[in-house]
Every structure is written in C-alpha cells, then in structure tokens.
XYZ file of C-alpha atoms in Angstrom:
509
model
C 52.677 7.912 45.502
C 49.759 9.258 44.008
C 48.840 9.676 40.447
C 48.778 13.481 38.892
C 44.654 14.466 39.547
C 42.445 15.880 37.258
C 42.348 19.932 38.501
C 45.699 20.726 37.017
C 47.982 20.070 39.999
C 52.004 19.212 38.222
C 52.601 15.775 38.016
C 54.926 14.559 40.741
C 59.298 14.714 39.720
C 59.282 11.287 41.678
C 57.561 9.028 39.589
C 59.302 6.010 38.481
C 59.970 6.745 34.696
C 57.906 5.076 32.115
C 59.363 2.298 29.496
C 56.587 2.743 27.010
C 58.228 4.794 23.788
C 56.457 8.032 22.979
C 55.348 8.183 19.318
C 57.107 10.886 17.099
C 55.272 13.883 17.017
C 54.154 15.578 13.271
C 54.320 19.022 12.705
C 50.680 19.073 12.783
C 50.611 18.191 16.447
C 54.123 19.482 17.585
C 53.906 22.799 19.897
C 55.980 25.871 19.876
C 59.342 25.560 21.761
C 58.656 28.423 23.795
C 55.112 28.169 23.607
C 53.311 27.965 27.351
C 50.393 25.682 27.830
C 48.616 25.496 31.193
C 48.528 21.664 31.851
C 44.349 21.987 33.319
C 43.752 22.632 29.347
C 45.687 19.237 28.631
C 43.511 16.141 29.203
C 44.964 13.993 32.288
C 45.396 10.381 31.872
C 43.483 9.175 33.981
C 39.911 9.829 32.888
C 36.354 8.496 34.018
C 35.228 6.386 31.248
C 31.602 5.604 29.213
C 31.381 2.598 27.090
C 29.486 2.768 23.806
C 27.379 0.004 22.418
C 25.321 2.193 20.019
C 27.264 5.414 18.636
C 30.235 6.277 17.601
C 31.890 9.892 18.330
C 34.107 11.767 16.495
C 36.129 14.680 17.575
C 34.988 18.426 16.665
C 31.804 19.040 17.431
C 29.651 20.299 20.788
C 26.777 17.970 21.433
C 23.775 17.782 24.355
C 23.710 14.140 25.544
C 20.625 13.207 28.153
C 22.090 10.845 30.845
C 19.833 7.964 31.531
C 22.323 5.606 33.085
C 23.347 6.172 36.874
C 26.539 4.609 35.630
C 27.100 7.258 32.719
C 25.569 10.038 34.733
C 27.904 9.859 37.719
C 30.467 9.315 35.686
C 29.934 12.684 34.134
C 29.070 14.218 37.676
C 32.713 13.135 38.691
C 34.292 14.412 35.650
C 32.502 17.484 36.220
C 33.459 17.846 39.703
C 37.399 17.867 38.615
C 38.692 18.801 35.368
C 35.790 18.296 33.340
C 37.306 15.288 31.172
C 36.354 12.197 30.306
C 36.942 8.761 27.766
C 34.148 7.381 25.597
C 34.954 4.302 23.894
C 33.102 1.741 21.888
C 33.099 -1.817 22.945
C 34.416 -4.412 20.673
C 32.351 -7.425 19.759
C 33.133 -10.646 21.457
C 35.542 -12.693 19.784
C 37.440 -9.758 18.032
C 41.011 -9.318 17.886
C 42.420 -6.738 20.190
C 45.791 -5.715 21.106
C 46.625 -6.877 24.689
C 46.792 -4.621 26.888
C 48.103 -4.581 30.497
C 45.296 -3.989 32.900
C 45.468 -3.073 36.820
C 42.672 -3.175 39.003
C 43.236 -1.209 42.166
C 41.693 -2.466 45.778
C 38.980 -0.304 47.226
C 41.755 0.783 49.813
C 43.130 2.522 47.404
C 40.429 4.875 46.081
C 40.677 8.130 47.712
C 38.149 9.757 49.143
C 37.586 12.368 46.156
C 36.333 9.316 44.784
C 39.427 9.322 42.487
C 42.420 6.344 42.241
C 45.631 6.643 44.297
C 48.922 4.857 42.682
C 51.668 3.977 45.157
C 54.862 2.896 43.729
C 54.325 -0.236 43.670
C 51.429 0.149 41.509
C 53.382 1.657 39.116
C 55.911 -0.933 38.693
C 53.198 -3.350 38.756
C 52.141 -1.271 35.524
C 55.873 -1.663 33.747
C 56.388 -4.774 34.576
C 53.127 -5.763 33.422
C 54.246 -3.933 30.045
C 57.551 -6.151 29.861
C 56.245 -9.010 29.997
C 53.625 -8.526 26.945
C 56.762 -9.507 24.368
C 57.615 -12.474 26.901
C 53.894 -13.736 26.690
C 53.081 -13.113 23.169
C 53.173 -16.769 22.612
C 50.908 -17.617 25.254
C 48.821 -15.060 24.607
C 48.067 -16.620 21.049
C 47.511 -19.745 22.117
C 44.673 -18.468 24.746
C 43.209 -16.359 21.824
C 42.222 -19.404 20.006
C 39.983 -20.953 22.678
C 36.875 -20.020 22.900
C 36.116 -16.786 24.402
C 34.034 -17.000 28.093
C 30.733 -15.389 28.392
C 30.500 -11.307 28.719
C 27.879 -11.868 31.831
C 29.541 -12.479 34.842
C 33.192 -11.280 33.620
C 35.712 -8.324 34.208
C 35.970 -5.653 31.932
C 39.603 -6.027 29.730
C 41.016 -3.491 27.660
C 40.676 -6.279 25.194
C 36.713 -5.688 24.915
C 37.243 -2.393 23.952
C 38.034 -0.594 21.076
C 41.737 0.860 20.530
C 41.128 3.907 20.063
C 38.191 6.357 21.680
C 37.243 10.058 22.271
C 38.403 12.278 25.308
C 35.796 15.012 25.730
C 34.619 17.938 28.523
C 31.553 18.387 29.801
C 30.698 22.153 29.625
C 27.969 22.136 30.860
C 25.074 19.776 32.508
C 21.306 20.477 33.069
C 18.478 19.084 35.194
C 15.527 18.417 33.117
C 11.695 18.686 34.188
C 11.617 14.897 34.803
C 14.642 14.273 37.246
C 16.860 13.209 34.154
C 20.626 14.909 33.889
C 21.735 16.661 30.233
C 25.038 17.857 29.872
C 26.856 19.822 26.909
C 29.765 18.250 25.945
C 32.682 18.922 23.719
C 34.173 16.025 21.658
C 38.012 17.057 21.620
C 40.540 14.238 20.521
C 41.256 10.810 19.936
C 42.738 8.743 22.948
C 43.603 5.089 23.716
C 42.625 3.039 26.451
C 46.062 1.530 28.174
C 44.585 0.148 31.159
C 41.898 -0.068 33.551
C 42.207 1.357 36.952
C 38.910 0.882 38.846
C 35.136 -0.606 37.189
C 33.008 0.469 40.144
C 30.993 2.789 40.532
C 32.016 3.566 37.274
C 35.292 2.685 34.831
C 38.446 4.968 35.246
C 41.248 4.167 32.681
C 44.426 5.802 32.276
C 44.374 6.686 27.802
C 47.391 7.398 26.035
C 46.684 10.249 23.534
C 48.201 8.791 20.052
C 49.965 11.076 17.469
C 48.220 11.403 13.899
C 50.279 10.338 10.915
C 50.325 13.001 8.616
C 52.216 12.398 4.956
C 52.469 16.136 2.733
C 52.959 14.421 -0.162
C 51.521 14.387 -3.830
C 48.622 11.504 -2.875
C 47.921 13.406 0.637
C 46.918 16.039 -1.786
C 45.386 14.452 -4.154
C 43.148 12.910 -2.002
C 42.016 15.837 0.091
C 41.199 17.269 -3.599
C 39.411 14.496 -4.551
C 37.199 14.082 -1.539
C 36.370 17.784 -1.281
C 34.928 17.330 -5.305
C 33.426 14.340 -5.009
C 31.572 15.789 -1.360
C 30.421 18.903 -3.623
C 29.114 16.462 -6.160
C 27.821 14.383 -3.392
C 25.686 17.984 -2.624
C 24.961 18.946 -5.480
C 22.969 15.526 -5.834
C 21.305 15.512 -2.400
C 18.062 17.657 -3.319
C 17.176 17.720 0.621
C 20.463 19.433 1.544
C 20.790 23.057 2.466
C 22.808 25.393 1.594
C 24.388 26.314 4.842
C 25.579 22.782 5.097
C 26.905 22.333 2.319
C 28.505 25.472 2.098
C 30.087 24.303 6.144
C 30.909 21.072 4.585
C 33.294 22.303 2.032
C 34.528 25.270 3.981
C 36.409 22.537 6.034
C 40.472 23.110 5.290
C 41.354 20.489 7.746
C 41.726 16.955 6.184
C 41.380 15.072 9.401
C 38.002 17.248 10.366
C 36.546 16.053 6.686
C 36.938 12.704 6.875
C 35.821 12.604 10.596
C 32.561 14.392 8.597
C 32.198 11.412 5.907
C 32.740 8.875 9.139
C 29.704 10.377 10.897
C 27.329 11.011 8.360
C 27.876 8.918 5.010
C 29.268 5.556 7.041
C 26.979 3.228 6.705
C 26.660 0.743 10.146
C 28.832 0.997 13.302
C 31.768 -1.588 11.964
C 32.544 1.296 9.578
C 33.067 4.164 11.607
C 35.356 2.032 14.046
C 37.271 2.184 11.136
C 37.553 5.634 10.721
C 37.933 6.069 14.288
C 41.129 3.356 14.931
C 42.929 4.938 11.490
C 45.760 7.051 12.376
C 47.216 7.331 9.317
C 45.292 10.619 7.847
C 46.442 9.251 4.188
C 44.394 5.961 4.530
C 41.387 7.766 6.640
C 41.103 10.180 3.332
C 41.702 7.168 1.076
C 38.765 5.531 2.869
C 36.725 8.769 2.744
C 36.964 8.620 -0.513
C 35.636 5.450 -1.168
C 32.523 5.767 0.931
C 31.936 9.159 -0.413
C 32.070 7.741 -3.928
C 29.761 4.703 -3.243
C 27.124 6.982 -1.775
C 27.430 9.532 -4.363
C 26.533 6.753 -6.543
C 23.499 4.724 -4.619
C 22.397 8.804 -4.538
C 22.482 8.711 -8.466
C 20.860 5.954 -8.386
C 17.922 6.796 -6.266
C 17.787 9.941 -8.067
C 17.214 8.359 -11.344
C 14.770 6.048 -10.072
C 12.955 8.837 -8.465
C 12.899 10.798 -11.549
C 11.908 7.567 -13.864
C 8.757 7.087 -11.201
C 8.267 10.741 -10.937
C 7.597 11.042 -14.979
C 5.388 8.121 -15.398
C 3.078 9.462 -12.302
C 3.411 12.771 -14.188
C 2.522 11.236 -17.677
C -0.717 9.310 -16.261
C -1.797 12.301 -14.486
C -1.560 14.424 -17.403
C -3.555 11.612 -19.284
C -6.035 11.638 -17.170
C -6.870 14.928 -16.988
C -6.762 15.480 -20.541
C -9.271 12.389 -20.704
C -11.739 14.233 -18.900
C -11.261 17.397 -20.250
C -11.949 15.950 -23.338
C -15.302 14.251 -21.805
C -16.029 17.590 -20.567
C -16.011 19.437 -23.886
C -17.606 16.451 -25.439
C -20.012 16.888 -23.131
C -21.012 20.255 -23.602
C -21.183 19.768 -26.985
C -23.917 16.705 -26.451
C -21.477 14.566 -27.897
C -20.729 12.144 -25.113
C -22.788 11.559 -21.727
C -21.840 10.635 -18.637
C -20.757 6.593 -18.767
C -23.145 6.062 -15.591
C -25.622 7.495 -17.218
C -25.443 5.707 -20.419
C -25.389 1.902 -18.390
C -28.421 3.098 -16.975
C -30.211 4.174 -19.511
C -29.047 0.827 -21.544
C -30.709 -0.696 -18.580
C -33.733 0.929 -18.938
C -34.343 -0.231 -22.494
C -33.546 -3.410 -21.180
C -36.064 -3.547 -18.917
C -38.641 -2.035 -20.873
C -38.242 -4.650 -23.770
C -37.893 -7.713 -21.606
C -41.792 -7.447 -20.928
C -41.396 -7.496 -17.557
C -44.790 -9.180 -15.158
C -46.366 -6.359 -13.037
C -44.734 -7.909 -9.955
C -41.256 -8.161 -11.631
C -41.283 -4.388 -12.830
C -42.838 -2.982 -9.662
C -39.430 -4.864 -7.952
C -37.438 -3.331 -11.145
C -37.956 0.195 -10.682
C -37.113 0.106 -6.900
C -33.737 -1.562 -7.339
C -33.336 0.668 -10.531
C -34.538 3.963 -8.036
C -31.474 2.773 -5.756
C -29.118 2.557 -8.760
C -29.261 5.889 -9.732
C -28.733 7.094 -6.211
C -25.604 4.997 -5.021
C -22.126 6.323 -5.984
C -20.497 4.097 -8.854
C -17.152 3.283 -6.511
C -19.881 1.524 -3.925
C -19.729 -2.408 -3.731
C -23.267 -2.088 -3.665
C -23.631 -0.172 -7.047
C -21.801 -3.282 -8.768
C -24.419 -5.683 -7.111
C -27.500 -3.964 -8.026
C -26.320 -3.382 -11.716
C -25.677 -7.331 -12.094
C -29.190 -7.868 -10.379
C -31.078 -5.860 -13.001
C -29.088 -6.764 -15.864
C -30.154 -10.715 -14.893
C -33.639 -9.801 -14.364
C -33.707 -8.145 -18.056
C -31.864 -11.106 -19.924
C -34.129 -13.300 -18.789
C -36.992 -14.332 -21.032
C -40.215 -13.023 -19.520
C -42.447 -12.641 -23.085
C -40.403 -15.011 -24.837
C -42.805 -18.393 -25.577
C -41.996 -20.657 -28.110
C -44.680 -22.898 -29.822
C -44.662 -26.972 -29.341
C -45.317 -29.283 -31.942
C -47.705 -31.794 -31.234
C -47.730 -34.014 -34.152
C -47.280 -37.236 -32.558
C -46.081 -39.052 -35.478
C -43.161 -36.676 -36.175
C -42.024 -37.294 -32.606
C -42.434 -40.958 -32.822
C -40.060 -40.944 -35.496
C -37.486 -38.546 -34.093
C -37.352 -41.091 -31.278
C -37.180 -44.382 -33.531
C -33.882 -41.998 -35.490
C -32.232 -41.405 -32.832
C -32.619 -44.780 -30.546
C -32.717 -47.505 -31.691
C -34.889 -50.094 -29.217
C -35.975 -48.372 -25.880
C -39.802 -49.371 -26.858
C -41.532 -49.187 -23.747
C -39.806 -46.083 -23.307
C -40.874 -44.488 -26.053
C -44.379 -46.035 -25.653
C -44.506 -43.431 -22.544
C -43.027 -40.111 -23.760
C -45.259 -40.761 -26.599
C -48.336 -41.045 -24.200
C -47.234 -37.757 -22.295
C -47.025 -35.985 -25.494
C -50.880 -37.332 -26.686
C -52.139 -36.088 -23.392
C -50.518 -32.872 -24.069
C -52.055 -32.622 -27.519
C -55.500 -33.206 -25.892
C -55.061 -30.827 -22.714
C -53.484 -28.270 -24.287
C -53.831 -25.774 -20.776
C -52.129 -28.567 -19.036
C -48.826 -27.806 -17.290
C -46.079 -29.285 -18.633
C -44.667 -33.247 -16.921
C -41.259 -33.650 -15.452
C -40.070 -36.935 -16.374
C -37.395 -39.364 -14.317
C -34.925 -41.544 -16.972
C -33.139 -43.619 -14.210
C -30.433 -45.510 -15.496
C -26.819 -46.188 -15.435
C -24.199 -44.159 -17.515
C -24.603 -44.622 -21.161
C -27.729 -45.943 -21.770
C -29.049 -43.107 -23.417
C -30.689 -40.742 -20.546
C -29.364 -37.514 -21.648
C -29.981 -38.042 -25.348
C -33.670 -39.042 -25.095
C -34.020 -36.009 -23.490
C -32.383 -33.953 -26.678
C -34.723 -36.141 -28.812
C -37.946 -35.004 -27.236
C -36.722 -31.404 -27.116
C -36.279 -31.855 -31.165
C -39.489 -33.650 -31.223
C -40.858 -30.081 -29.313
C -39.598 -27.723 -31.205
C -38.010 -26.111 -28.171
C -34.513 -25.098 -26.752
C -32.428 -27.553 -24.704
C -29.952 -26.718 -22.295
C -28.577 -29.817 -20.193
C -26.425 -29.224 -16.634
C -24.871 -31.657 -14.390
C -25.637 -31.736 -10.430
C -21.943 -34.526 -10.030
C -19.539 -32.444 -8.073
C -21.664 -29.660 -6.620
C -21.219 -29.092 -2.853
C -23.588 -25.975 -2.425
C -27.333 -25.875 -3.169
C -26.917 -22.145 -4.153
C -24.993 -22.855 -7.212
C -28.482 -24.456 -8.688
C -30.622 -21.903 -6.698
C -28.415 -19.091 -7.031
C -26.785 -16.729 -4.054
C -27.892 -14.337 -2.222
C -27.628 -10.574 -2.901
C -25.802 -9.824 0.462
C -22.745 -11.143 -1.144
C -20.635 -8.944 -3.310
C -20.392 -10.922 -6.791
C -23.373 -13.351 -6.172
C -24.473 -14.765 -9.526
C -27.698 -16.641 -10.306
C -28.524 -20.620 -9.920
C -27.838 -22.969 -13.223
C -31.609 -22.661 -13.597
C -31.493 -19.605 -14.468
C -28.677 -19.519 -16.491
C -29.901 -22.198 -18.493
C -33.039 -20.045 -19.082
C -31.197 -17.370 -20.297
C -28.889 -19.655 -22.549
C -31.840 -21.167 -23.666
C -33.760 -17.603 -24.780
C-alpha cells in the first residue's frame, strides 16, 4: 500500500492505524467543526527535505532563496513538481542529545517512478513496531549514547543529527537566472518535526509530524506579550538606524508567536540561540525568552549609544577648539599681531644665520638649503630634515675664536697642581706649548697620552686646556659600533644628527 502523495489525492481508509498519540489541540490551532479544508492546502507528511548548516528559518515570511546545491535544487524541483511542499531543518552538532527517533530506509525497489516513496504494509508496521520498541530500548539506548559518537563522513543520516523541530514551506515560485543558477520564492509556513527518514538519495524525504503550540491565556501570557511589545518599542526608539516603517510593522504584530519568531530572527545572537526559539513549543517560555534577549540587546544598544555619544562630544569639542584656534590666529593675524608659525622659525633662522658669521662657502650652501625650506610644505619629512640641517650649521661657532695663553710658566704650574710626578711628560707638553709661543701661525699639535686606565690621560688633557685658556669637551669612542656617530649621518635619513665632533664644538662655543 502506498503512502497518501503530495497533489492532494485522500489518504487511503486501509491503512493500518497509527499508535503514536496525537497532541491536544489549543484553541489557537483547533478548526471549525463544520469548517471545510481542501487537504492540497494541508502539508503532506511526507515532504522532500533540505538540511541547514548555516540559517535558521522561522515561519511567516516570503523569501527568494538562490539554489546552488544540485541536492537542494532538485529537491525543490520535486517539491515543485507535486504539491509544492517541503522540510528544512537544521542539523544538530555531533555529540548532542536528541530524542530517538525511529528511522526507515526504503530499498530503491520501492521508489516509484514519480520519483516519490511507496509504503507497503509491511513498511508500515515496520514503522509501529519500530515505535514500540523505543520504551523497550530506552536502556540500551543510554548506554550507546555514552560512547563515543562515530565520524559524520562516511555515515547514514539519523533523525538523531537533526534538529527536533524544523520549517515546512512552498515554493511559489522558482526562476532561472542569467548564469544557469535556479531561484525560487518560497513561503515559510509552520513548524514540523522530523519522525523518520524515508529515502537520502537523490535527496532526503522524511515523513514530519506537525506539533501543536502550547498556548496558556493566563495573567503571565499577558504580561509577557506586554512586556516584550514595550521593551521592542524601547528597543526602537534606541536604534537611530531604524525606520519607521519597521518599526511601526514590528509593533503592529498582535500575534505573540509571530513576535517572538521576530526577536528569534533578528535580535538572537549565534545559531545555538535561535534553535532555541525554534524547538520551544510552549509560546509562554518562547515570550519569556523573547524577553530576555530583547532586554539584553536593548541594553548593549544603550550602551553603544552612550559610548557613541561620549566619543561623538569629545571629537566635537576638539574640533570646535581647533577652529576657534585658528580663527583666533586669523584675526590676530590681520591685526599684525601674530604671524604665521612657519614663518616665524624661518625668520628665527635667518637671524641665525646671519649672526653665526657664516664663511662664503658655508652661506652660499645656507641660502640654497634655506631657498628649499621656504618652498617645502611643513607636514613633509623633508621640511623637518632641512630645518635641523640649518639650525646645526648656525649653532656652530664659525667667528667664535678664543685667545691662548702662552705664558709658559703659568702652564708649568697648572701641570705641577694638578699632577703630581709625570716629569717627562710635562717636559713635552711644555715644549709644544714654547714652540707655539714662538710660531704663533703654526697649526695647532694633536697629542697621543697612551696609557692604561687611571693614570691620568684624561686629566692632563683638562690641565692643558686650563693652562690654554680654552673650552674642553671630552667624549669616549668604548662602545661605539658605527663610524657615523663620530662623523655624523647622512642627510638621506629622516632624523640624522651630527658626529660627536661636532657636537662637542657646539658644547664647547
């Protein structure tokens, strides 16, 4: 005997009679006693199915879907082709607790031609029996639970994998796009649950059982659709990038079960969540867990919000800082009261320059770079370079002589003060210094003290500065690893500074 198909046909008088107990019907979902209702607008059950990895649908709306997968696009196709129905369902994660559920698996003898499944009798009692014994196997079927679950790769699809509850929907409508791909328009209609699984190939068919929701009209029913609705309009009334319409959609909505399928699709946070929503058939805990995610996201919103509007006044309060800074330097300005800042460091540089006494070859080399300065934006790497060039060349000290002493006496006893012994030593800075006093064009001697540490290298040299009359300045070469920190570095490199030398000199002036 053959199951009822999918264009409407009545189901068959014959059929063995099923043990499973039909849940009690609310008033929300019961029908008029004399009410008629053609049975192709009732979803069969047996349906072509799509598992979900990614999404999770909720009854209500109409929604385009592009097809990609042969698997989900002939599935479609064949639902298409008959009454128009078919299941989506998410798949559970492996190692989650499902309810067991009997499955069948029918040979490909018997798949009919129509490409739909075929249930002899047998079948069927397969199906009941396979019900009984669930209470008879409970045991075992704990005990299995706890071993470790085999790999998803290379296994069957179970009921198990899947989650208990999922979405029956009708394609309206499907489309062949410009690149070979299928779209169809489907409507998401009502919850279902998967009871078993008929077929896998080409594509899953499952026969769903279509659960009744649990409605309570009670005081906290009540309060709860209250509460969600204002806390939803508060939730609005915070979202700045809402519209209108939406809102004004949103809390149009009489229908509890419709709202809280609304929170479940847009304010649930991951995938886990909305399985939750989705599985709840109690309407009282769905709009008690509503409520709750509502709530938290009203407040992260607040939170963002205030954040925003902390950031957004502190840009605001710089900004307005700024500009009144330079409308102030404007007015001061045009008044002659302030100049320009790059202006003034160049000008500063000027008189620099010009006092420094510059040699003809130094100040011909001096008005190029300062030529260059002048021309080169201030927010240039280059600019910064230039400016530190000039300002070295003009702290050095060009006209700046100092006069020696050459009273050879007075030296001789600034050495015998501050050494004591060191004779032959003395004996020959004292000769340098004679020769100097007769040669006075002579250029000046560099002198070796070789010695180990202590002896009194570094301080001979301080004693025939003092003997001089002139500036000393004393740097150590231990630990330097780069000739360039003596010489100095070249300009190509953005903050190159001058050798020791140099910076001695200009200590030294």
């Amino acid at each position: 005997m053959t199951a009822p198909s999918n264009n409407g046909d009545a189901p068959n008088p014959k059929r063995a009679p099923s043990k499973r107990t039909e849940p009690e019907v609310t008033a929300k979902d019961a029908t008029p006693a004399r009410a008629m209702v053609r049975f192709a607008d009732q979803p069969p059950p047996v349906l072509p199915a799509i598992i979900l990895d990614d999404l999770v649908p909720f009854p209500g709306p109409v929604v385009p879907v592009v097809l990609d997968d042969p698997t989900r696009r002939d599935a479609v196709l064949h639902a298409k082709a008959n009454a128009g129905y078919f299941f989506l369902v998410n798949r559970n994660r492996i190692g989650s607790e499902s309810p067991t559920v009997p499955q069948v698996i029918l040979s490909e003898s018997r798949i009919g031609s129509d490409g739909r499944p075929e249930l002899t009798t047998a079948d069927t009692q397969d199906m009941i029996d396979a019900a009984d014994a669930l209470d008879e196997d409970s045991a075992e079927e704990t005990a299995r639970a706890k071993k470790p679950q085999e790999p998803e790769i290379g296994r069957k699809l179970r009921v198990g994998d899947l989650a208990p509850v999922g979405i029956v929907a009708r394609v309206l409508r499907t489309f062949k796009l410009p690149d070979d791909r299928t779209s169809a328009l489907v409507h998401l209609m009502k919850r279902a649950q998967p009871e078993s699984i008929l077929r896998t190939e080409p594509f899953p068919i499952m026969r769903v059982t279509y659960p009744v929701e649990i409605v309570r009209s009670d005081a906290t029913f009540d309060a709860l659709s209250r509460q969600l609705k204002i806390q939803l309009q508060a939730f609005f009334n915070a979202h700045t990038q809402a519209s209108d319409e939406l809102k004004q959609a949103v809390l149009s909505i009489e229908d509890a079960s419709s709202l809280t399928d609304f929170v479940a699709q847009h304010l649930a946070r991951d995938i886990a969540e909305r399985l939750e929503f989705l599985t709840e058939l109690d309407l009282t805990k769905r709009l008690r867990k509503a409520l709750e995610v509502t709530v938290r996201e009203l407040d992260l919103l607040n939170v963002g919000n205030r954040i925003s509007q902390e950031i957004r006044e502190k840009v605001e309060k710089t900004q307005r800082e700024y500009l009144l800074r330079e409308q102030l330097k404007a007015i001061r300005a045009e008044l002659g009261d302030e100049k320009d800042p790059h202006v003034t460091a160049i000008d500063e540089i000027k008189t620099k320059l010009k006092d420094a006494g510059l040699s003809a070859a130094a100040k011909v080399r001096s008005d190029e770079e300062l030529k260059r300065l002048q021309t080169i934006p201030t927010e240039s790497p280059e600019h910064n370079v230039i400016r530190s060039y000039l300002e070295t060349i003009a702290s050095l000290p060009w006209s700046k002589v100092s006069t020696d002493s050459r009273d050879v006496k007075r030296a001789r006893a600034i050495l015998d003060e501050d050494h004591y012994g060191l004779e032959e030593i003395k004996d020959r800075i004292i000769e340098f210094l004679a020769v100097r006093q007769l040669n006075p064009d002579s250029r000046g001697t560099m002198l070796c003290l070789a010695g180990p540490p202590g002896v009194g290298k570094t301080s001979l040299g301080q004693s025939i500065a003092r003997s001089l009359g002139r500036e000393f300045f004393r740097f150590s070469v231990g630990g330097m690893r780069d000739e360039a920190e003596i010489k100095g570095h070249r300009r190509t490199y953005i903050g190159a500074m001058p050798g020791r030398i140099l910076q001695g000199m200009r200590t030294a002036a």
